[in-house]
Structure formats: structure tokens, C-alpha cells
CSV table of C-alpha atoms in Angstrom, one decimal:
chain,number,residue,atom,x,y,z
C,1,MET,CA,-60.9,24.7,53.7
C,2,LYS,CA,-63.4,24.8,50.8
C,3,ALA,CA,-62.0,28.2,49.7
C,4,LYS,CA,-58.5,26.8,49.6
C,5,ILE,CA,-59.6,23.9,47.5
C,6,ALA,CA,-61.4,26.2,45.1
C,7,LEU,CA,-58.4,28.4,44.7
C,8,LEU,CA,-56.2,25.4,44.1
C,9,SER,CA,-58.6,24.1,41.5
C,10,LEU,CA,-58.6,27.4,39.8
C,11,ALA,CA,-54.8,27.5,39.7
C,12,LEU,CA,-54.7,24.0,38.2
C,13,VAL,CA,-57.2,25.0,35.6
C,14,VAL,CA,-55.2,28.2,34.7
C,15,ALA,CA,-52.0,26.1,34.5
C,16,PHE,CA,-53.7,23.5,32.3
C,17,VAL,CA,-55.1,26.2,29.9
C,18,ALA,CA,-51.7,27.9,29.7
C,19,ALA,CA,-50.0,24.5,29.0
C,20,LEU,CA,-52.6,23.7,26.4
C,21,VAL,CA,-52.1,27.1,24.7
C,22,THR,CA,-48.3,26.6,24.7
C,23,ALA,CA,-48.7,23.1,23.4
C,24,LYS,CA,-50.9,24.3,20.6
C,25,ARG,CA,-48.2,26.7,19.6
C,26,SER,CA,-45.6,24.0,19.4
C,27,PRO,CA,-44.5,22.8,15.9
C,28,VAL,CA,-45.1,19.2,17.0
C,29,PHE,CA,-48.7,19.9,18.0
C,30,GLN,CA,-49.3,21.8,14.8
C,31,ALA,CA,-47.7,19.1,12.7
C,32,LEU,CA,-50.0,16.5,14.3
C,33,ARG,CA,-52.9,18.6,13.3
C,34,GLY,CA,-51.6,18.9,9.8
C,35,ASN,CA,-50.8,22.6,10.2
C,36,TRP,CA,-47.3,22.5,8.6
C,37,ASP,CA,-47.4,26.2,7.8
C,38,PHE,CA,-47.4,27.2,11.4
C,39,ALA,CA,-43.7,26.7,12.4
C,40,LYS,CA,-41.4,29.1,10.6
C,41,SER,CA,-38.0,27.4,11.0
C,42,ALA,CA,-35.6,25.9,13.5
C,43,THR,CA,-31.9,25.9,13.1
C,44,ARG,CA,-29.4,23.7,14.8
C,45,ASP,CA,-25.9,24.8,14.4
C,46,THR,CA,-23.5,21.9,14.1
C,47,GLY,CA,-21.1,23.5,11.6
C,48,THR,CA,-17.6,25.0,11.9
C,49,TYR,CA,-16.6,28.3,10.5
C,50,TYR,CA,-13.4,30.1,9.4
C,51,ARG,CA,-12.4,33.4,7.8
C,52,LEU,CA,-10.2,33.3,4.7
C,53,LYS,CA,-8.4,36.6,3.9
C,54,VAL,CA,-6.7,36.9,0.6
C,55,LYS,CA,-4.7,39.9,-0.6
C,56,LEU,CA,-4.8,40.4,-4.3
C,57,SER,CA,-4.3,43.2,-6.9
C,58,TYR,CA,-6.1,43.1,-10.2
C,59,LYS,CA,-4.4,45.2,-12.9
C,60,GLY,CA,-3.0,47.4,-10.2
C,61,GLU,CA,-6.2,47.8,-8.2
C,62,ALA,CA,-6.5,46.2,-4.8
C,63,GLN,CA,-9.1,43.4,-4.7
C,64,ASN,CA,-8.8,41.9,-1.2
C,65,PHE,CA,-11.2,39.2,-0.1
C,66,ASP,CA,-12.5,38.5,3.4
C,67,ILE,CA,-14.6,35.3,3.0
C,68,VAL,CA,-16.3,33.6,5.9
C,69,VAL,CA,-16.7,29.9,5.1
C,70,GLY,CA,-19.1,27.4,6.7
C,71,CYS,CA,-18.4,23.6,6.9
C,72,ASP,CA,-21.3,21.2,7.4
C,73,VAL,CA,-23.8,23.9,8.1
C,74,ARG,CA,-27.0,22.1,9.3
C,75,GLN,CA,-30.4,23.6,9.0
C,76,THR,CA,-33.9,22.1,9.6
C,77,ASN,CA,-36.9,23.9,8.2
C,78,TYR,CA,-40.4,23.0,9.5
C,79,MET,CA,-42.5,25.4,7.5
C,80,ASP,CA,-43.2,23.0,4.6
C,81,GLY,CA,-42.2,19.8,6.3
C,82,GLY,CA,-38.9,19.7,4.3
C,83,ARG,CA,-36.1,17.4,5.2
C,84,THR,CA,-33.0,18.4,7.1
C,85,VAL,CA,-30.3,19.9,4.9
C,86,GLU,CA,-26.6,19.7,5.7
C,87,VAL,CA,-24.4,21.7,3.3
C,88,GLY,CA,-20.7,21.1,3.0
C,89,LEU,CA,-18.2,23.9,2.1
C,90,THR,CA,-20.1,27.1,1.7
C,91,PRO,CA,-19.2,29.1,-0.3
C,92,SER,CA,-17.1,26.6,-2.3
C,93,VAL,CA,-16.3,29.5,-4.7
C,94,PHE,CA,-16.7,33.2,-4.1
C,95,GLY,CA,-16.2,35.9,-6.7
C,96,ARG,CA,-16.8,39.5,-7.7
C,97,ARG,CA,-17.1,41.4,-11.0
C,98,MET,CA,-14.2,43.5,-12.2
C,99,SER,CA,-14.6,46.9,-13.8
C,100,ASP,CA,-13.6,45.4,-17.2
C,101,GLY,CA,-16.3,42.7,-17.2
C,102,LYS,CA,-14.0,39.9,-16.0
C,103,GLY,CA,-14.9,37.7,-13.0
C,104,LEU,CA,-12.4,37.2,-10.1
C,105,VAL,CA,-13.1,34.0,-8.2
C,106,VAL,CA,-11.4,32.5,-5.1
C,107,ARG,CA,-11.6,28.9,-4.1
C,108,PRO,CA,-11.2,28.5,-0.3
C,109,PRO,CA,-9.2,25.6,0.9
C,110,ARG,CA,-11.0,23.1,3.1
C,111,GLU,CA,-9.9,23.9,6.7
C,112,CYS,CA,-12.9,22.5,8.7
C,113,ARG,CA,-11.2,21.2,11.8
C,114,GLY,CA,-10.1,24.4,13.4
C,115,GLU,CA,-6.9,24.9,11.4
C,116,THR,CA,-5.8,28.5,11.4
C,117,THR,CA,-2.7,30.4,10.5
C,118,GLU,CA,-2.3,31.5,14.1
C,119,ASN,CA,-2.2,28.0,15.6
C,120,GLY,CA,0.3,26.8,13.0
C,121,GLU,CA,-2.0,24.2,11.3
C,122,VAL,CA,-2.2,26.3,8.1
C,123,PRO,CA,1.0,26.9,6.2
C,124,PRO,CA,2.3,30.5,6.6
C,125,ASP,CA,2.6,30.7,2.8
C,126,LEU,CA,-0.9,29.5,2.0
C,127,LEU,CA,-1.7,29.8,-1.7
C,128,PRO,CA,-5.4,29.2,-2.6
C,129,VAL,CA,-6.6,28.6,-6.2
C,130,VAL,CA,-7.7,31.9,-7.9
C,131,VAL,CA,-9.4,32.1,-11.3
C,132,VAL,CA,-9.9,35.1,-13.6
C,133,TYR,CA,-13.0,34.4,-15.8
C,134,ASP,CA,-13.2,36.0,-19.2
C,135,ASP,CA,-16.8,37.0,-18.8
C,136,ALA,CA,-18.4,37.7,-15.4
C,137,ASP,CA,-21.9,37.0,-16.9
C,138,THR,CA,-21.2,33.4,-17.9
C,139,LEU,CA,-18.1,32.3,-15.9
C,140,ALA,CA,-17.8,29.7,-18.7
C,141,PHE,CA,-14.0,30.0,-19.2
C,142,GLY,CA,-11.3,31.1,-16.8
C,143,THR,CA,-7.6,31.2,-16.3
C,144,ALA,CA,-6.5,29.6,-13.0
C,145,TYR,CA,-3.4,30.8,-11.2
C,146,LEU,CA,-1.8,27.6,-9.9
C,147,SER,CA,1.7,28.7,-8.7
C,148,ASP,CA,4.1,31.5,-8.1
C,149,ASP,CA,5.1,31.1,-11.8
C,150,ALA,CA,1.7,32.5,-12.8
C,151,TYR,CA,1.8,35.6,-10.6
C,152,GLU,CA,5.4,36.3,-11.8
C,153,SER,CA,4.5,35.8,-15.5
C,154,PRO,CA,4.3,38.8,-17.9
C,155,LEU,CA,0.9,37.4,-18.8
C,156,SER,CA,-0.4,37.9,-15.3
C,157,VAL,CA,-3.1,40.4,-14.4
C,158,LEU,CA,-2.9,39.6,-10.7
C,159,GLN,CA,-0.5,40.2,-7.9
C,160,PHE,CA,-0.6,38.0,-4.8
C,161,GLY,CA,0.1,39.4,-1.3
C,162,GLY,CA,-0.6,36.5,1.0
C,163,ALA,CA,-3.5,34.6,2.5
C,164,THR,CA,-4.5,33.7,6.1
C,165,ILE,CA,-7.2,31.7,7.9
C,166,GLU,CA,-8.8,32.8,11.2
C,167,ARG,CA,-11.5,31.3,13.4
C,168,ALA,CA,-15.1,32.5,12.8
C,169,ASP,CA,-18.6,31.7,14.1
C,170,ARG,CA,-22.1,31.5,12.8
C,171,ALA,CA,-22.8,35.1,13.5
C,172,ALA,CA,-19.9,36.2,11.3
C,173,PHE,CA,-21.0,33.7,8.6
C,174,ASP,CA,-24.6,35.1,8.6
C,175,GLN,CA,-23.3,38.7,8.5
C,176,PHE,CA,-20.9,37.8,5.6
C,177,ARG,CA,-23.8,36.2,3.7
C,178,SER,CA,-26.0,39.2,4.1
C,179,GLU,CA,-23.5,41.9,3.3
C,180,GLN,CA,-21.3,40.4,0.5
C,181,HIS,CA,-22.8,39.4,-2.8
C,182,ASN,CA,-21.3,36.3,-4.5
C,183,LEU,CA,-20.9,36.7,-8.3
C,184,VAL,CA,-21.4,32.9,-8.6
C,185,SER,CA,-25.1,31.9,-8.7
C,186,ARG,CA,-26.4,28.6,-7.3
C,187,SER,CA,-27.9,27.7,-10.7
C,188,SER,CA,-24.6,28.3,-12.5
C,189,TYR,CA,-22.6,26.4,-9.9
C,190,HIS,CA,-24.9,23.3,-9.6
C,191,MET,CA,-25.6,23.2,-13.4
C,192,SER,CA,-22.1,22.1,-13.9
C,193,ASN,CA,-23.1,18.8,-12.4
C,194,GLY,CA,-25.9,18.3,-14.8
C,195,VAL,CA,-29.7,18.5,-14.8
C,196,ALA,CA,-30.1,16.1,-11.9
C,197,ALA,CA,-28.2,18.4,-9.6
C,198,LEU,CA,-30.5,21.3,-10.5
C,199,LYS,CA,-33.6,19.2,-9.8
C,200,GLU,CA,-32.1,18.1,-6.5
C,201,HIS,CA,-31.7,21.7,-5.3
C,202,GLY,CA,-34.9,22.9,-7.0
C,203,LEU,CA,-33.0,25.4,-9.2
C,204,PRO,CA,-33.8,26.7,-12.7
C,205,PRO,CA,-31.0,26.1,-15.3
C,206,ALA,CA,-28.5,28.8,-15.9
C,207,ARG,CA,-27.8,30.2,-19.4
C,208,VAL,CA,-24.3,28.8,-19.2
C,209,PRO,CA,-22.9,26.5,-16.4
C,210,MET,CA,-19.9,27.8,-14.5
C,211,GLY,CA,-16.5,26.5,-15.7
C,212,LEU,CA,-15.6,24.4,-12.6
C,213,GLY,CA,-13.4,21.8,-14.3
C,214,CYS,CA,-9.8,22.9,-14.5
C,215,PHE,CA,-7.4,21.3,-16.9
C,216,GLY,CA,-3.6,21.4,-17.5
C,217,TYR,CA,-0.4,19.5,-17.9
C,218,ALA,CA,2.7,19.4,-15.6
C,219,ARG,CA,6.0,19.4,-17.5
C,220,PHE,CA,9.0,17.6,-16.2
C,221,ARG,CA,12.6,17.5,-17.4
C,222,LEU,CA,14.0,14.1,-18.3
C,223,ALA,CA,17.5,13.4,-17.1
C,224,GLY,CA,20.1,10.7,-16.5
C,225,VAL,CA,19.3,7.1,-17.1
C,226,ARG,CA,15.6,8.0,-17.6
C,227,LYS,CA,16.5,10.3,-20.5
C,228,GLU,CA,18.7,7.6,-22.0
C,229,ARG,CA,15.8,5.1,-21.9
C,230,VAL,CA,13.4,7.6,-23.4
C,231,HIS,CA,15.9,8.3,-26.1
C,232,ASP,CA,15.9,4.6,-27.0
C,233,VAL,CA,12.2,4.5,-27.6
C,234,TRP,CA,11.9,7.9,-29.3
C,235,PRO,CA,10.3,7.2,-32.7
C,236,ALA,CA,12.8,7.0,-35.6
C,237,ASP,CA,11.4,10.0,-37.4
C,238,ARG,CA,12.2,12.1,-34.3
C,239,PRO,CA,8.8,14.0,-33.8
C,240,GLN,CA,8.8,17.0,-31.6
C,241,PHE,CA,5.8,15.7,-29.6
C,242,TRP,CA,4.9,12.1,-29.3
C,243,LYS,CA,2.8,9.6,-27.2
C,244,PRO,CA,4.0,6.3,-25.8
C,245,VAL,CA,1.9,3.5,-27.2
C,246,ASN,CA,3.2,0.2,-25.7
C,247,PRO,CA,4.2,-1.1,-22.3
C,248,GLU,CA,7.9,-0.7,-22.9
C,249,GLU,CA,7.6,3.0,-23.8
C,250,GLN,CA,5.2,3.7,-21.0
C,251,GLU,CA,7.5,2.1,-18.4
C,252,ALA,CA,10.4,4.1,-19.6
C,253,ILE,CA,8.5,7.4,-19.2
C,254,ASP,CA,5.7,7.1,-16.6
C,255,PRO,CA,6.6,8.9,-13.4
C,256,LEU,CA,4.2,6.9,-11.2
C,257,LEU,CA,6.8,4.4,-10.2
C,258,TYR,CA,7.2,5.3,-6.5
C,259,GLY,CA,10.3,7.3,-5.6
C,260,ARG,CA,11.5,7.8,-9.2
C,261,PRO,CA,13.6,11.0,-9.4
C,262,MET,CA,11.9,13.9,-11.1
C,263,GLN,CA,12.7,17.5,-12.0
C,264,THR,CA,10.4,20.4,-12.9
C,265,ASP,CA,11.4,22.3,-16.1
C,266,HIS,CA,12.8,25.3,-14.2
C,267,GLU,CA,16.4,26.0,-15.1
C,268,ASP,CA,17.5,25.6,-11.4
C,269,ALA,CA,15.4,22.5,-10.8
C,270,VAL,CA,16.9,19.6,-8.8
C,271,SER,CA,15.8,16.0,-8.7
C,272,VAL,CA,13.4,15.0,-6.0
C,273,PRO,CA,11.5,11.8,-5.4
C,274,SER,CA,8.3,11.6,-7.4
C,275,TYR,CA,6.0,11.4,-4.4
C,276,ARG,CA,7.0,15.0,-3.5
C,277,VAL,CA,5.5,16.4,-6.7
C,278,LEU,CA,2.9,13.9,-7.8
C,279,TYR,CA,0.4,14.7,-5.1
C,280,GLU,CA,0.1,18.2,-6.6
C,281,LEU,CA,-1.6,16.6,-9.6
C,282,GLU,CA,-4.4,15.1,-7.5
C,283,PHE,CA,-8.0,16.0,-7.8
C,284,ASP,CA,-8.3,17.5,-4.3
C,285,VAL,CA,-5.6,20.2,-4.8
C,286,PRO,CA,-8.1,23.0,-4.2
C,287,ASP,CA,-9.0,21.6,-0.8
C,288,LYS,CA,-5.3,21.6,0.3
C,289,GLY,CA,-4.1,24.8,-1.3
C,290,LEU,CA,-1.2,25.0,-3.8
C,291,SER,CA,2.5,24.5,-3.1
C,292,ARG,CA,5.0,27.3,-3.4
C,293,ARG,CA,8.0,27.7,-5.6
C,294,HIS,CA,10.2,28.3,-2.6
C,295,PRO,CA,8.1,27.0,0.4
C,296,LEU,CA,8.7,28.3,3.9
C,297,LYS,CA,9.6,25.9,6.6
C,298,TRP,CA,6.4,24.3,8.0
C,299,GLY,CA,5.5,21.1,9.7
C,300,LYS,CA,7.6,18.0,9.6
C,301,GLY,CA,9.6,16.7,6.7
C,302,ASP,CA,10.1,18.2,3.2
C,303,ARG,CA,7.2,20.0,1.6
C,304,ALA,CA,6.0,19.3,-1.9
C,305,VAL,CA,7.7,20.8,-4.9
C,306,THR,CA,5.6,22.9,-7.3
C,307,PRO,CA,5.3,21.4,-10.7
C,308,SER,CA,5.5,23.5,-13.8
C,309,TYR,CA,1.9,23.8,-14.9
C,310,TYR,CA,0.6,24.6,-18.4
C,311,PRO,CA,-3.0,25.1,-19.4
C,312,ASP,CA,-4.9,22.7,-21.6
C,313,MET,CA,-7.9,23.6,-23.8
C,314,THR,CA,-8.8,19.9,-23.7
C,315,SER,CA,-12.1,18.3,-24.8
C,316,TRP,CA,-12.9,18.9,-28.5
C,317,SER,CA,-11.8,22.5,-28.5
C,318,ALA,CA,-8.6,23.3,-30.3
C,319,LEU,CA,-6.3,26.3,-30.7
C,320,PRO,CA,-6.7,29.0,-31.8
C,321,TRP,CA,-9.2,29.9,-29.1
C,322,PRO,CA,-11.8,32.5,-29.9
C,323,ASN,CA,-11.1,35.9,-28.4
C,324,ASP,CA,-14.7,36.8,-27.7
C,325,PRO,CA,-16.0,35.3,-24.4
C,326,ALA,CA,-19.4,34.4,-25.8
C,327,GLN,CA,-17.8,32.6,-28.7
C,328,ARG,CA,-15.6,30.7,-26.2
C,329,ALA,CA,-18.7,29.5,-24.3
C,330,GLU,CA,-20.3,28.4,-27.6
C,331,ALA,CA,-17.1,26.6,-28.7
C,332,LEU,CA,-17.1,24.5,-25.6
C,333,SER,CA,-20.3,22.8,-26.6
C,334,SER,CA,-19.9,22.8,-30.4
C,335,GLU,CA,-19.4,19.8,-32.6
C,336,GLY,CA,-16.1,19.6,-34.3
C,337,THR,CA,-12.6,18.0,-34.3
C,338,ASN,CA,-12.3,15.6,-31.4
C,339,VAL,CA,-9.3,16.8,-29.4
C,340,GLY,CA,-8.0,14.9,-26.4
C,341,ALA,CA,-5.4,17.5,-25.3
C,342,SER,CA,-4.7,21.0,-26.6
C,343,ILE,CA,-1.8,22.4,-24.5
C,344,ASP,CA,-1.3,26.1,-24.7
C,345,PHE,CA,2.5,26.1,-24.2
C,346,ARG,CA,3.8,29.1,-26.1
C,347,ASN,CA,7.4,28.0,-25.6
C,348,GLY,CA,7.0,28.1,-21.8
C,349,ALA,CA,5.3,31.5,-21.6
C,350,THR,CA,2.1,30.1,-20.0
C,351,ARG,CA,3.9,28.3,-17.1
C,352,GLY,CA,1.9,28.4,-13.9
C,353,PHE,CA,-1.6,28.6,-15.4
C,354,GLY,CA,-4.5,26.2,-16.0
C,355,TYR,CA,-7.8,26.6,-17.9
C,356,CYS,CA,-11.2,26.2,-16.2
C,357,MET,CA,-14.2,25.5,-18.4
C,358,SER,CA,-17.7,24.1,-18.3
C,359,LEU,CA,-17.8,20.4,-18.2
C,360,PRO,CA,-19.0,18.6,-21.4
C,361,ARG,CA,-21.8,16.6,-19.6
C,362,ALA,CA,-23.5,19.9,-18.6
C,363,LEU,CA,-23.2,21.6,-22.0
C,364,ALA,CA,-23.6,18.9,-24.5
C,365,PRO,CA,-26.0,15.9,-23.7
C,366,THR,CA,-24.7,14.1,-26.8
C,367,PHE,CA,-21.0,14.5,-25.9
C,368,THR,CA,-20.7,10.7,-25.6
C,369,GLN,CA,-20.9,10.6,-29.4
C,370,HIS,CA,-17.3,11.8,-29.4
C,371,LEU,CA,-16.2,8.6,-27.7
C,372,ARG,CA,-16.7,6.9,-31.1
C,373,LEU,CA,-14.4,9.4,-32.9
C,374,LEU,CA,-10.7,9.1,-33.5
C,375,ARG,CA,-9.1,12.0,-31.8
C,376,LYS,CA,-5.8,14.0,-31.9
C,377,HIS,CA,-3.7,15.8,-29.4
C,378,LEU,CA,-2.0,19.2,-29.8
C,379,VAL,CA,0.8,21.2,-28.3
C,380,ASP,CA,0.6,24.8,-29.6
C,381,ALA,CA,-1.4,23.5,-32.5
C,382,ILE,CA,1.4,21.0,-33.4
C,383,GLU,CA,-0.1,17.6,-33.6
C,384,VAL,CA,1.3,14.9,-31.3
C,385,GLN,CA,2.5,11.9,-33.2
C,386,ASP,CA,0.2,9.0,-32.3
C,387,ARG,CA,1.0,5.6,-33.7
C,388,SER,CA,-2.1,3.9,-32.4
C,389,SER,CA,-5.9,4.2,-32.6
C,390,ASP,CA,-6.8,6.7,-29.9
C,391,TRP,CA,-10.4,6.7,-28.9
C,392,GLY,CA,-12.5,8.4,-26.2
C,393,PHE,CA,-11.6,11.6,-24.3
C,394,GLU,CA,-8.8,10.7,-21.9
C,395,ARG,CA,-5.7,12.8,-22.2
C,396,PRO,CA,-2.4,10.9,-22.6
C,397,LEU,CA,1.1,11.4,-21.3
C,398,ILE,CA,3.0,13.4,-24.0
C,399,VAL,CA,6.8,13.4,-24.6
C,400,GLU,CA,8.7,16.4,-26.0
C,401,ARG,CA,11.6,15.0,-28.1
C,402,ASP,CA,13.7,13.0,-25.6
C,403,GLU,CA,14.0,15.9,-23.1
C,404,PHE,CA,10.6,16.6,-21.4
C,405,MET,CA,7.4,14.9,-20.4
C,406,PHE,CA,3.9,16.4,-20.1
C,407,LYS,CA,1.7,14.7,-17.5
C,408,PRO,CA,-2.1,15.6,-17.5
C,409,PHE,CA,-4.1,16.7,-14.4
C,410,VAL,CA,-7.6,17.8,-13.8
C,411,PHE,CA,-9.4,19.1,-10.7
C,412,SER,CA,-12.8,20.7,-9.9
C,413,LEU,CA,-13.4,23.9,-8.1
C,414,SER,CA,-16.6,22.4,-6.6
C,415,SER,CA,-16.5,20.5,-3.3
C,416,VAL,CA,-18.4,17.6,-1.8
C,417,ARG,CA,-21.9,18.7,-0.9
C,418,GLY,CA,-20.7,22.2,-1.5
C,419,ASP,CA,-22.8,25.3,-2.3
C,420,VAL,CA,-22.3,29.0,-2.9
């Protein structure tokens, strides 16, 4: 009997010692002792993942993308006692360098609830935002392809062959991150949101912040009663481009009245209710993907009509734009004529494009000084007639004779809590 008790006691001692050793190895035990360096890391996967495939050709050379995107990827690190980090859309932008020094960047749409091409929750003619940056080293200024018009343009260097979304998992995400290099650096991406964003992520400043803000105007044809009303308020000296300056003129032109018929400036355009085109001017366009010129049947109801987009130099930069990429980056932050809008129209040749550039707050801490300056607006370097004192940096609705209307839009390639 005594032998059995002795053996049992020995077993209990061994079990206790083993439990103690295990406990001492646990992050909690080590944390209580102040040994924060002991635990390496722990990861809890609460994210969702998808694979975006985009078929592109750059100057005749295939440049297909296979991007695995993570949504709400959650990771907790114990090594230094840091707080839990939950990252939104990652990568929010993904790019690669071209052989001629340009940068080709794709902005994945946000499909974080299991939407795929196969299950029918992603349109079969998905068109993500794609940007060609003038300089892969700075990514300060780029030309965005916003519709079929851009890809069909003589100015295009890209051909689009379709895009699909498939399911993916964390393993595919980790493999993608380890095998494919993203041209976009974290410093460049977060610097566009200012110094505070860099400090929040513990990042050094980039030489030039990435051009994430994309600017343009959508041009609509005036017709019927609306054209007659605009003709009545057209200034007596009949300027080519002019800006409404009072409530009567604004009411005659503004497309925001729900259901008002609108037409794009295409020759074969038909009138549609304004709500079918206006959503395409919203800030979250990159999350949804772009509408098509002739959309395929998908979902219930009528799909949105693609506006005729034209790029805007905006800010205080004006045409002619420097040819050298480095000079373009410098011009973005330079002092000079305060320009509200500078539409690169070229008699319609630039239809389908937008311009993406570094945001003023990241480049010029003193940009608020421009709020105190009178500004002008330009279309192909032709000054827009403005019969009022125009201050600040907002871009106005612009009318072309009594035939067309330019409505401004802006969106960002970044995403909420996004990263690269």
C-alpha cells in the first residue's frame, strides 16, 4: 500500500512539474513576469479572401494580374506587447514596373462578402480601375482608365481582356504576399494621408507620396427643355465655357434633381434618368468597379450608364503640363496660379480618362494659403467665364456654350483601413 502511495505521489509531482514548465512557456505567464520578448506572435484569422484576375496588355505586351486580396485581416502580436491590428482591404492597390519606367497599378474592387464571378454576385463584365503612372519611382502622377472609351482611344497604351473574382484563403494570401512584389510602398501609400498617417503606422516618409486622388469631369449633352432653359441663361457675350453663378442658372443646369433626363456626349446617346448615371460620380467608385459602355445583362433592373469622363489637372496646376515626370511631381506642390479646374479635353480626344495625383495636403503643408486667392478655371487652357468672386479650391459645374455640361468628380484609390 505504501508503495502505491509513493508511486502516486511521484506521478503527481511529475505532472505538476510538467504543468509548471508548460505554464512558464505560455505567453500569459511570461507576460505576468514581464518577459514580453518570449512570445513570438499569435495570429487569429478572421478575414475573408478573394483572387482578382485581370487580363491586360501594355503596349502589346501581356501584363496579366493575379492578385489575392484580404479583407479585415486580423493579427495579434505578443512579442512587444503591441495592440491588435485589423487591416482592411489589402492590397488596396497593386502594381508593377513596366520596361519603359512607367508604373501599372490595379485597384481591386471591394468584394469582401464572398462575391465571385462564378456565383453570379460579381458582374460578368467587371471593369476595375487601372492606372498608368508616368514614373514608377514616384507614382506621383498617373492616367486612370475609367471606361471602355479609354481602352478604345488612340491615346491608350492598354488593352483590356476581362476580369474575374474567385474565392481564396489565407494560405493563398500569404503565398501571394511572399512571391509577388508590390510596386507601391507602404510609405508612399500612407504618406498621401499626411504625416499623421505615417506616424500611426510607424513609417518613414517617402520622397514623393503616391498619387491616390483621381480627378475628372463627366460631360453630358443638353437637350430638349433643359437646353432651352440653359440657352436663356447663357451670358449675353456667348462665352464658349462659363459657370453658373446664381440660383436660377444653377437650377436650370444642375443634374442633381432626381430623375432628370440626362445624356452622355456620345453620338448615339439616349436620355436616361439621372440616377442611372450620377452614382458613377460617387467617391466609392473604385470599390464597386466601373460601369461598361454596353453592359451585359446582370442582376435585376437596368444597370448604370457610363458617363463620358475627361481628366482634370485640378488644384493649382494648369496646362500645359510638364513632359518630364519629375517636373510633374514638383509642379504638384509648387506655388503659382490658383486653378480650380483644368480640364484636359482636346476636343473630346481624352474621353474615358482621369488623372490621379498626389493630394495637396501631403505635398504642401501651406496649401491652405491658396484658399485666400482668387482662382480661375480652364478647359484646354481656355479660361472659363466667371462672373463672381471664386475662392477656395472646389471645382464648379462648367457649361459649354448651351450644348454641354461638365460635372466634376473625384475619388481616391485608397480604401478604409486599407494597406498595401
